[in-house]
C-alpha atoms as an extended CHARMM CRD file, in Angstrom:
* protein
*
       219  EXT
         1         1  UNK       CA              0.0000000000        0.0000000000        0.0000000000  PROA      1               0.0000000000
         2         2  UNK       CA              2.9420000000        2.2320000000        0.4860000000  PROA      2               0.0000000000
         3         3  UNK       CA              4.3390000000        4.9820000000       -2.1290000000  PROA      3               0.0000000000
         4         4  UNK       CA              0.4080000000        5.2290000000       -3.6530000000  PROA      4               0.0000000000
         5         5  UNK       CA             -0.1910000000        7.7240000000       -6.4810000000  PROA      5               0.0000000000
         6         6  UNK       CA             -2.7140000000       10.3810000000       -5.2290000000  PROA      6               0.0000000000
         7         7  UNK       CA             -1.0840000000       13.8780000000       -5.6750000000  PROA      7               0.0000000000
         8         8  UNK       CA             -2.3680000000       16.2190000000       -8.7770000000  PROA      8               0.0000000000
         9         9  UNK       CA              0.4840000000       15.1520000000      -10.9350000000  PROA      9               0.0000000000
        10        10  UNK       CA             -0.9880000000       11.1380000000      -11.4300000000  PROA      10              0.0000000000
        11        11  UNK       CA             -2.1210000000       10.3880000000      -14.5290000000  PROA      11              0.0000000000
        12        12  UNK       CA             -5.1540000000        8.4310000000      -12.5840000000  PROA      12              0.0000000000
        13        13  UNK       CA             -5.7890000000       11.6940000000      -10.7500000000  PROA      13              0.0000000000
        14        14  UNK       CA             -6.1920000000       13.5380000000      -14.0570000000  PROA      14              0.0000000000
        15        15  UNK       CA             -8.5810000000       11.0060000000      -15.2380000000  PROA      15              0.0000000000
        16        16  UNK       CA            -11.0770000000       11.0420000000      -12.5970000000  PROA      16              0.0000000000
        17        17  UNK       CA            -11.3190000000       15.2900000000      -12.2090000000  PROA      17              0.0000000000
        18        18  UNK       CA            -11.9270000000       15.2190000000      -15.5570000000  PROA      18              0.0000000000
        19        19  UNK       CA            -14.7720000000       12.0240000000      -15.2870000000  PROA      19              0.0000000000
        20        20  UNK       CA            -18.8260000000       12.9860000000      -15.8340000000  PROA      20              0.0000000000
        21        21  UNK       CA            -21.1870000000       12.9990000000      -13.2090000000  PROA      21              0.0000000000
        22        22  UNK       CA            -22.4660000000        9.6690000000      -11.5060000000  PROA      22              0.0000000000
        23        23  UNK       CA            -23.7270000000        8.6300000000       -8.8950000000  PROA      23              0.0000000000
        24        24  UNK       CA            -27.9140000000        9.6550000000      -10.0140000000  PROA      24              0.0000000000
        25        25  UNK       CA            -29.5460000000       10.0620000000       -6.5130000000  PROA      25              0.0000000000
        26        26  UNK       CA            -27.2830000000        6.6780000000       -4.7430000000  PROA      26              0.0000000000
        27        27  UNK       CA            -24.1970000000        6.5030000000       -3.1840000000  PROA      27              0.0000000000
        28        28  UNK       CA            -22.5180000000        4.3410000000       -6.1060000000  PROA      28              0.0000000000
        29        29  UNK       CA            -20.0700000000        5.6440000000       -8.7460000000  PROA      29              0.0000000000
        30        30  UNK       CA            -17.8850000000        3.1230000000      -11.0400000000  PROA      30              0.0000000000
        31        31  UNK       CA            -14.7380000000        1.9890000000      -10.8710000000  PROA      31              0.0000000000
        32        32  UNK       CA            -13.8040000000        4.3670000000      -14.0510000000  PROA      32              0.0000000000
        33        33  UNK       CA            -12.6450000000        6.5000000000      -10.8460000000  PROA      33              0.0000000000
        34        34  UNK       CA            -10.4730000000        3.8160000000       -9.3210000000  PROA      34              0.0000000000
        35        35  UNK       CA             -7.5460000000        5.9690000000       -7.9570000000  PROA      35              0.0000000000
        36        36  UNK       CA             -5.8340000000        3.8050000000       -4.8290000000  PROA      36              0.0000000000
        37        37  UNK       CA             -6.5480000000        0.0260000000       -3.8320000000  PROA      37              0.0000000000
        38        38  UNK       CA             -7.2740000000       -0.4880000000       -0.3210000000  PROA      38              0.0000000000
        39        39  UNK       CA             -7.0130000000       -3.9120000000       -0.3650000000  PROA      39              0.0000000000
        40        40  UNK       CA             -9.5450000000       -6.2160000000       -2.6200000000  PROA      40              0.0000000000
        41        41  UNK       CA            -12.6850000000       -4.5910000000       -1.5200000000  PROA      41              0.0000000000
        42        42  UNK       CA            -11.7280000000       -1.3790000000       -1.2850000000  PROA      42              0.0000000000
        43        43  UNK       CA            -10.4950000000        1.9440000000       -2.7320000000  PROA      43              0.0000000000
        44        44  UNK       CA             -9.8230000000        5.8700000000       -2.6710000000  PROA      44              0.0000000000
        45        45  UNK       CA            -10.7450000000        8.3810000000       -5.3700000000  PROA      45              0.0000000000
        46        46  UNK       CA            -10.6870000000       11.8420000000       -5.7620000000  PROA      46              0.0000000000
        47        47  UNK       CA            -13.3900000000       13.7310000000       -4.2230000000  PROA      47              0.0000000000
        48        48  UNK       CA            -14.4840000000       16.0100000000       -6.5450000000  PROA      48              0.0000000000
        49        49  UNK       CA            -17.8300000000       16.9030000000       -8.4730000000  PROA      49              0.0000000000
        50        50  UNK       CA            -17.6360000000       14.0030000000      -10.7430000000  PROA      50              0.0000000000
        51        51  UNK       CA            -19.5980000000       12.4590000000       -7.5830000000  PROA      51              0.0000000000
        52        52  UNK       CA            -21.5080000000       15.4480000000       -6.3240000000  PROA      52              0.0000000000
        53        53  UNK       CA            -25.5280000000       13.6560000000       -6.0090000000  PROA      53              0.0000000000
        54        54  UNK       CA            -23.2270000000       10.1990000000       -4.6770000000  PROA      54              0.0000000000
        55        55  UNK       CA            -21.5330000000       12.4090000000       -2.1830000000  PROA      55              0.0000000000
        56        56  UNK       CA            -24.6680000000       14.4280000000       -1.2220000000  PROA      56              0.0000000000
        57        57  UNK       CA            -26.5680000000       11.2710000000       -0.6310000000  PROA      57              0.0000000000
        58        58  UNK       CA            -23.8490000000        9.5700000000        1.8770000000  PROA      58              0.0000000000
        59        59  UNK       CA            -23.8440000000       12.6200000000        3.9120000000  PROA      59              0.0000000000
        60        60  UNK       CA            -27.9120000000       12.7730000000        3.8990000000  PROA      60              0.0000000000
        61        61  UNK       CA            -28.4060000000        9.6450000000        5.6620000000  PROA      61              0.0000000000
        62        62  UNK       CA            -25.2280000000        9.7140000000        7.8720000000  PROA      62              0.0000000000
        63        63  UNK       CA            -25.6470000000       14.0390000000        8.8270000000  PROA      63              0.0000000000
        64        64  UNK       CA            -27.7240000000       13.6810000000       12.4910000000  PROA      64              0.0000000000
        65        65  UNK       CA            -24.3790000000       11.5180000000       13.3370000000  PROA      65              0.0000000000
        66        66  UNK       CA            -21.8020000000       13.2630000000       11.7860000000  PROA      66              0.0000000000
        67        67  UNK       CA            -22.9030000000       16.4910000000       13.4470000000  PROA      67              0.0000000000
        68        68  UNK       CA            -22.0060000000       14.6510000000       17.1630000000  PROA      68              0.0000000000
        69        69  UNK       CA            -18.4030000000       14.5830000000       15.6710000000  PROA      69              0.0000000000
        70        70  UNK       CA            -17.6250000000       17.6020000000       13.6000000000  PROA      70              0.0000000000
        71        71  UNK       CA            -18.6290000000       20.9880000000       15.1730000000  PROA      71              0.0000000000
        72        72  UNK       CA            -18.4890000000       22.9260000000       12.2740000000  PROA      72              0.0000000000
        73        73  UNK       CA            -20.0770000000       21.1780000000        9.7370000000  PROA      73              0.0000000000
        74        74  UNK       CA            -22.7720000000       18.4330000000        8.7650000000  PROA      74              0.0000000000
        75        75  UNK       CA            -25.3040000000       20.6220000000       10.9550000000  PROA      75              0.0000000000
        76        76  UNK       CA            -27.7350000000       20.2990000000        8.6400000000  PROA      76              0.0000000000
        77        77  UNK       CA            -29.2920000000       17.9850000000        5.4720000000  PROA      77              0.0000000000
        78        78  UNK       CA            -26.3220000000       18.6170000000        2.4570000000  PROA      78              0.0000000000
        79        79  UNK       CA            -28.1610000000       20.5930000000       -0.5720000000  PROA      79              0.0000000000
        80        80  UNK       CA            -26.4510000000       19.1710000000       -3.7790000000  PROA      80              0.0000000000
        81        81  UNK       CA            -25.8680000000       22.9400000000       -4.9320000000  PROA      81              0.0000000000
        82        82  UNK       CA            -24.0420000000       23.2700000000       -1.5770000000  PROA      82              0.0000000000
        83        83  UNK       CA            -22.2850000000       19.8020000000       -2.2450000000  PROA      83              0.0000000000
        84        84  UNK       CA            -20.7510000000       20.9060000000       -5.4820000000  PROA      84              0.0000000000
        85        85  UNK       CA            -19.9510000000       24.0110000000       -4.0770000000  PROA      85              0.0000000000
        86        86  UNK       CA            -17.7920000000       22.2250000000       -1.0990000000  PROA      86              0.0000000000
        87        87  UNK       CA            -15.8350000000       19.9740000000       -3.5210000000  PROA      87              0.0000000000
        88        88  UNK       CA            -15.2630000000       22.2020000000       -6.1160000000  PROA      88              0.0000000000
        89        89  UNK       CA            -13.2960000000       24.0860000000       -3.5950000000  PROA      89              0.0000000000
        90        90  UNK       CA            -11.9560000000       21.2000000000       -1.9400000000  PROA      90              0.0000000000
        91        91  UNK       CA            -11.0980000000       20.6750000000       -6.0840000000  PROA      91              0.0000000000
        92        92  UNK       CA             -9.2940000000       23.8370000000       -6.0790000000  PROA      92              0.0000000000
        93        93  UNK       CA             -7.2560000000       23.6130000000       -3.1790000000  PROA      93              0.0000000000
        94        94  UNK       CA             -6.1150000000       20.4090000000       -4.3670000000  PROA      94              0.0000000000
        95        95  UNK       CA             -4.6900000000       21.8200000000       -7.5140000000  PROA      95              0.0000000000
        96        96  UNK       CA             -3.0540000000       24.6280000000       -5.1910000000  PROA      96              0.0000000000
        97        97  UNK       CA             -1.5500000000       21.8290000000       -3.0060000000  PROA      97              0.0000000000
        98        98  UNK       CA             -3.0240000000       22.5610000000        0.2630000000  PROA      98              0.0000000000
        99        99  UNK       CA             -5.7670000000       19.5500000000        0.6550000000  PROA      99              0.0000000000
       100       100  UNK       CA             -5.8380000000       15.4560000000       -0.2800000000  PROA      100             0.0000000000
       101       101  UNK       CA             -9.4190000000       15.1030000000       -0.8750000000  PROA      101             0.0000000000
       102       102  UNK       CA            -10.2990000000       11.6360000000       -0.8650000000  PROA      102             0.0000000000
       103       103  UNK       CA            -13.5210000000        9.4570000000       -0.8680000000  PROA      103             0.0000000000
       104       104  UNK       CA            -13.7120000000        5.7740000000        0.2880000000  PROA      104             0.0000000000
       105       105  UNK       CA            -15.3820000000        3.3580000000       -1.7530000000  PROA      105             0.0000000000
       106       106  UNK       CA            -16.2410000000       -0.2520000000       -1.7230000000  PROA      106             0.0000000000
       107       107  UNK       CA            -16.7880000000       -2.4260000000       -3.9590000000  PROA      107             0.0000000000
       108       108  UNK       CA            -20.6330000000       -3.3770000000       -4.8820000000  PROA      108             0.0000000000
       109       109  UNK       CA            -22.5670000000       -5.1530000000       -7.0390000000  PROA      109             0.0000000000
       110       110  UNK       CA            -22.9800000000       -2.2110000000       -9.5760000000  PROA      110             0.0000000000
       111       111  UNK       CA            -19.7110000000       -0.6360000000       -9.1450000000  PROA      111             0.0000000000
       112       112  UNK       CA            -18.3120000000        0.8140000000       -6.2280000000  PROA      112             0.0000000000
       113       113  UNK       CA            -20.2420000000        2.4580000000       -3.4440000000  PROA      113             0.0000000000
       114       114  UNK       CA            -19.4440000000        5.8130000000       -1.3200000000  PROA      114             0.0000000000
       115       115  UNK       CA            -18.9910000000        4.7950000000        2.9650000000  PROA      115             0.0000000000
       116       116  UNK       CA            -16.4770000000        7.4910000000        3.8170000000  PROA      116             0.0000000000
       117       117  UNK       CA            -13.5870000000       10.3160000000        3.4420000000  PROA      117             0.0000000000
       118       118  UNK       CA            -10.4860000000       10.7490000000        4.0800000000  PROA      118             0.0000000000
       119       119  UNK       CA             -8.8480000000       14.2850000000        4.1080000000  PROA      119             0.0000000000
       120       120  UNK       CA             -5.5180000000       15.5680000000        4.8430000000  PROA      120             0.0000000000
       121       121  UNK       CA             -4.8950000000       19.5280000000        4.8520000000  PROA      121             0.0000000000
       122       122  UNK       CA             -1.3910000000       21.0620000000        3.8650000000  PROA      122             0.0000000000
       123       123  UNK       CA              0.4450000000       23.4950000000        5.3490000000  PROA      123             0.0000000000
       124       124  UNK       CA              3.5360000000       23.3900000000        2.6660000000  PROA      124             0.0000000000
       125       125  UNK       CA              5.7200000000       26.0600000000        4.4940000000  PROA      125             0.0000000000
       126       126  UNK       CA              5.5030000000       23.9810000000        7.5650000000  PROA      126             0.0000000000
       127       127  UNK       CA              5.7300000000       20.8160000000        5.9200000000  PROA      127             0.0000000000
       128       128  UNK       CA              2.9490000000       19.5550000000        7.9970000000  PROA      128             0.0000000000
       129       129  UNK       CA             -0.5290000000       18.5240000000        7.4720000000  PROA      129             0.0000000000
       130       130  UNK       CA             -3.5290000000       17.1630000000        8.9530000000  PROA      130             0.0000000000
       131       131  UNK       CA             -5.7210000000       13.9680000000        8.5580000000  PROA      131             0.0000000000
       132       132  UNK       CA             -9.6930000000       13.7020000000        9.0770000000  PROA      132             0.0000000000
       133       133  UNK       CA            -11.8340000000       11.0520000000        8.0230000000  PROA      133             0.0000000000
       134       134  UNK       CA            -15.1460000000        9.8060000000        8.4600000000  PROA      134             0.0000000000
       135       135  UNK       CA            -17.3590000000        6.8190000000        7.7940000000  PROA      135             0.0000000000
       136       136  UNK       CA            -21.1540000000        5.4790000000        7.2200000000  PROA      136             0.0000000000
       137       137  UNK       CA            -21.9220000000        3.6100000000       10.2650000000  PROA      137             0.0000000000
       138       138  UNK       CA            -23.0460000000       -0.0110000000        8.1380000000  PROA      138             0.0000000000
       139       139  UNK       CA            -19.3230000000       -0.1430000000        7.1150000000  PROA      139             0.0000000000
       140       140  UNK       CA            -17.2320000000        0.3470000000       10.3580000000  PROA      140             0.0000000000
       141       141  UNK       CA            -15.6960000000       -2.6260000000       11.8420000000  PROA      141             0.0000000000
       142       142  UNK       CA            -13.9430000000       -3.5850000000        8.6670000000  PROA      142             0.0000000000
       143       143  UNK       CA            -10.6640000000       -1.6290000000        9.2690000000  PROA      143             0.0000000000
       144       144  UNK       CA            -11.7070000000        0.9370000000        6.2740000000  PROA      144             0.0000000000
       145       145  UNK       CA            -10.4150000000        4.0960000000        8.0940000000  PROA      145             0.0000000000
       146       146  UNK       CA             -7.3330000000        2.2160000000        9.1460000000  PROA      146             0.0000000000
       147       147  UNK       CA             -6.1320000000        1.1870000000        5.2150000000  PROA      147             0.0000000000
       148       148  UNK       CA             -7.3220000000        4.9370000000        4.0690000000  PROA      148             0.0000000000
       149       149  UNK       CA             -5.6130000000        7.1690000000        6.4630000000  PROA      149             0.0000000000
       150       150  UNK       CA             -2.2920000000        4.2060000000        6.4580000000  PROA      150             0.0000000000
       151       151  UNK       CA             -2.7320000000        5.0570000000        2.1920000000  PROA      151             0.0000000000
       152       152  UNK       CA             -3.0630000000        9.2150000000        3.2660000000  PROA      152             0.0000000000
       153       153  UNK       CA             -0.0920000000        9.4890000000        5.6070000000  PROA      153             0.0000000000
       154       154  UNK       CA              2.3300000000        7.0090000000        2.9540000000  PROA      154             0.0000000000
       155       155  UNK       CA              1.8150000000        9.3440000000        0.5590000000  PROA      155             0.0000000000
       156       156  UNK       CA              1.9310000000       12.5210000000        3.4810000000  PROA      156             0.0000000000
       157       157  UNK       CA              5.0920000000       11.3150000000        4.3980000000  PROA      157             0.0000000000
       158       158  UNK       CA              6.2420000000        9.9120000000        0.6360000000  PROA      158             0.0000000000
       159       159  UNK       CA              5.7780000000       12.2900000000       -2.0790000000  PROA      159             0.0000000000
       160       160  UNK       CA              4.4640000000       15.1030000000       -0.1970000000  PROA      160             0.0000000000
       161       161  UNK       CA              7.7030000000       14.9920000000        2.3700000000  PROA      161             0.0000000000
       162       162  UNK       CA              5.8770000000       15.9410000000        5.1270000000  PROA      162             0.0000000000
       163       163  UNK       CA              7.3910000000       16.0240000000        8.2980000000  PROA      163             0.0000000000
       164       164  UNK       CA              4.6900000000       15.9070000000       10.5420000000  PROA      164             0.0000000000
       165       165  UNK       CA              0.7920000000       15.1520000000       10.5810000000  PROA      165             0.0000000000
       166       166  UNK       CA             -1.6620000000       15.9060000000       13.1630000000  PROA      166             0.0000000000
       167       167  UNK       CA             -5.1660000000       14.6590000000       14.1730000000  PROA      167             0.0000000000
       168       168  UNK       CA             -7.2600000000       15.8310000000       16.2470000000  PROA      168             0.0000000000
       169       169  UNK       CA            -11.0510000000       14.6540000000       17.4680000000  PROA      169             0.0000000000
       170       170  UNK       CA            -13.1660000000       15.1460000000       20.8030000000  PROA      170             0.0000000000
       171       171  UNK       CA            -11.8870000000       13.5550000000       24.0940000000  PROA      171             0.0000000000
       172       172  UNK       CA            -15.4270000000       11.2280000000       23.4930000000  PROA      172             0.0000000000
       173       173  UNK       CA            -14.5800000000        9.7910000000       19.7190000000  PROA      173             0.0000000000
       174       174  UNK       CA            -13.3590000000        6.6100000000       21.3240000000  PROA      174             0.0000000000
       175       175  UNK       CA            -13.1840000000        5.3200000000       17.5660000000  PROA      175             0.0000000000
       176       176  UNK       CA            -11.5030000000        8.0110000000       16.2650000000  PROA      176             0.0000000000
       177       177  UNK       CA             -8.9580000000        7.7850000000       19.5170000000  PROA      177             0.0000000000
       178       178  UNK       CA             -8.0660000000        4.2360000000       18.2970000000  PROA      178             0.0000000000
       179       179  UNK       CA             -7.1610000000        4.8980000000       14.7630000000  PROA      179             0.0000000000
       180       180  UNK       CA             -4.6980000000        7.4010000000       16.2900000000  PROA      180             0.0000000000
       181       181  UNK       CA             -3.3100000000        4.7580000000       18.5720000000  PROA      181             0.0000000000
       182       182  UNK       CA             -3.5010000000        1.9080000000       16.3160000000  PROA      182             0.0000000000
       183       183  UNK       CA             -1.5900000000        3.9580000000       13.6000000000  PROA      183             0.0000000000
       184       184  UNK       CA              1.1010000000        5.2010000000       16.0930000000  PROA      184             0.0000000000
       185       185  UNK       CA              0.6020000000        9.0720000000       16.9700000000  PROA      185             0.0000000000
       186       186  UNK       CA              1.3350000000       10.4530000000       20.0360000000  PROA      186             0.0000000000
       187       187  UNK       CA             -0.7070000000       12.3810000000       22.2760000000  PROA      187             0.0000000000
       188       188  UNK       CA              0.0780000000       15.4170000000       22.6950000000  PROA      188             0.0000000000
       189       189  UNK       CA             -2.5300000000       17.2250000000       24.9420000000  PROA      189             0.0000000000
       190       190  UNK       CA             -5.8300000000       18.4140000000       25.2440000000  PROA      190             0.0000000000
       191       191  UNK       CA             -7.0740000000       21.7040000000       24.0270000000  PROA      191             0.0000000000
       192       192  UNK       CA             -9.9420000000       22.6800000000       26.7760000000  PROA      192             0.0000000000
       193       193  UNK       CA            -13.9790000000       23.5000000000       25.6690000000  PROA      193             0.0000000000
       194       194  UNK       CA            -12.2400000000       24.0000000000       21.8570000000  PROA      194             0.0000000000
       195       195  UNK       CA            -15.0660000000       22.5330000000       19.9910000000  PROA      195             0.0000000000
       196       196  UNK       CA            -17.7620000000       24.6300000000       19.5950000000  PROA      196             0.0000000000
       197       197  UNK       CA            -21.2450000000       22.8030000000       18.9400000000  PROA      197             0.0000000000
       198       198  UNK       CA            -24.5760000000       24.3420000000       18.6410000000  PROA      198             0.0000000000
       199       199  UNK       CA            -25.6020000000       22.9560000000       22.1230000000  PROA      199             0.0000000000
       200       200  UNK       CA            -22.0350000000       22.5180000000       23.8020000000  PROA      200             0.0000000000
       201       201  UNK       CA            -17.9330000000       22.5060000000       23.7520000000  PROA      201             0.0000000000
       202       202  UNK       CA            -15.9260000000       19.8160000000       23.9850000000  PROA      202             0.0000000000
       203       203  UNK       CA            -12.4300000000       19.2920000000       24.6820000000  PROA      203             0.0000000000
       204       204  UNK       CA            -10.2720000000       18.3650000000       21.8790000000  PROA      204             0.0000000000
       205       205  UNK       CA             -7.2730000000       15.9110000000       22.1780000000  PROA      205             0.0000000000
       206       206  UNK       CA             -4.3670000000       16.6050000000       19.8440000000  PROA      206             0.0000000000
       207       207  UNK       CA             -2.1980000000       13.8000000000       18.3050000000  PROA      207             0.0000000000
       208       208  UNK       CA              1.0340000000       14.1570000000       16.0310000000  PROA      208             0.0000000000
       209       209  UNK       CA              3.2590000000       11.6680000000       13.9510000000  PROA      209             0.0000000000
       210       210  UNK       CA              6.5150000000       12.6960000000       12.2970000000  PROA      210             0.0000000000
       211       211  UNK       CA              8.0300000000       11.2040000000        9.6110000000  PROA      211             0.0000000000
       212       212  UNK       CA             10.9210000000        9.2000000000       11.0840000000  PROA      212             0.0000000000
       213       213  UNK       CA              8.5250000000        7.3880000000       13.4790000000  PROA      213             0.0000000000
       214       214  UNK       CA              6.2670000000        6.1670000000       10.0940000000  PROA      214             0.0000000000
       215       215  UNK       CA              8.9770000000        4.6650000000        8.7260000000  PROA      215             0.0000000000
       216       216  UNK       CA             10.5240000000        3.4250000000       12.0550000000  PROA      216             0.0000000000
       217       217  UNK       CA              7.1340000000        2.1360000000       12.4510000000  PROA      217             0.0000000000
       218       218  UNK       CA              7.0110000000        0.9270000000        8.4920000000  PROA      218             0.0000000000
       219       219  UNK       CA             10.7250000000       -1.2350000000        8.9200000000  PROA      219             0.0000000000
C-alpha cells in the first residue's frame, strides 16, 4: 500500500477530475474512478464533483451523526448545490496543493459504493498537514479508516515529504482515539472547551506523527 499515487500530478488523478457525473440520486459511482486500492474490496478516489448527487446522498443519511463529531459542519441535510460548491473548492485547493481530498469506496454489485472520506490539509511552508476522516456507520468494523488514512499518511510522508501530521477529534470519539493509537501518533494534549457545537464545547485531544517514526514504524 505504500508509495500510492494520489497527488495532482498522477495520470489516474487527471482522469477522474476530468470524469462525468455519476452517482444519479445513490451513493454508487464506477470503478472508471479507481484511484488507490485499499485492499480487494476497497479503494480511494478523488473527491471532486464528478460524484456530487453520490456524495450528497452519503452525507444525507449519515448528517444527524456526523454532526455529534464535527462541530463545524454536517449541521444540517447537504443541498447538492451546496455539495458541489464544497468539492469544487476542496477541487481547487487540491490543484493549489493545500488539501488530499479523498472518498472511500467499496466495492458493490454495480460498481463501487461511497462509505467514507479521508482528508488531509497542507500546510507546505511547515511541511505539515492534517488527517480527518469519516465513515457510514453499516461499514465500520472492517478496518476501512485504518487502510485509508495508512494510504493518506504514505503518501503525506512519501511524495508530499511531510514532516509531521496531526489529528485531532473530541476527548469522546473513542473510535476516532483508536485509529490514532492503532496507527502510532502520540498524544500530545488536550485543548480545553475548543469545539464549539450548537448545544455545547468539547475538549479536543491533539495527536502528532513525524516522519521518522512512520517509517521506524514501516521497517
Amino acid at each position: 500500500m505504500r508509495r500510492t499515487g494520489l497527488g495532482p500530478g498522477d495520470s489516474r488523478t487527471r482522469v477522474s477530475v476530468t470524469a462525468t457525473d455519476l452517482g444519479a440520486d445513490a451513493p454508487t459511482v464506477t470503478a472508471a474512478l479507481f484511484t488507490c486500492p485499499l485492499g480487494d474490496d476497497a479503494a480511494l478516489i478523488p473527491r471532486t464533483v464528478a460524484i456530487a448527487k453520490a456524495h450528497q446522498a452519503l452525507v444525507e443519511v449519515n448528517y444527524e451523526r456526523l454532526a455529534r463529531w464535527f462541530p463545524d459542519a454536517f449541521q444540517k441535510p447537504p443541498t447538492l448545490e451546496g455539495t458541489r460548491a464544497n468539492l469544487e473548492r476542496a477541487g481547487q485547493a487540491w490543484l493549489e496543493g493545500s488539501q488530499l481530498p479523498l472518498s472511500i469506496a467499496v466495492k458493490a454489485e454495480d460498481g463501487w459504493r461511497l462509505v467514507g472520506w479521508a482528508n488531509l490539509l497542507i500546510d507546505g511552508p511547515a511541511r505539515s498537514g492534517e488527517v480527518g476522516y469519516w465513515l457510514d456507520a453499516g461499514f465500520e468494523g472492517r478496518g476501512l479508516v485504518t487502510r485509508a488514512v495508512t494510504a493518506v499518511l504514505d503518501h503525506a510522508f512519501g511524495p508530499l515529504g511531510l514532516h509531521r501530521v496531526a489529528l485531532q477529534t473530541t476527548t469522546d470519539n473513542k473510535r476516532s482515539r483508536s485509529v490514532a493509537h492503532r496507527l502510532g501518533f502520540t498524544q500530545e494534549g488536550v485543548l480545553r472547551e475548543a469545539a464549539a457545537f450548537p448545544d455545547e464545547r468539547r475538549d479536543l485531544v491533539v495527536y502528532g506523527l513525524l516522519a521518522r517514526e512512520w517509517r521506524k514504524a514501516a521497517n
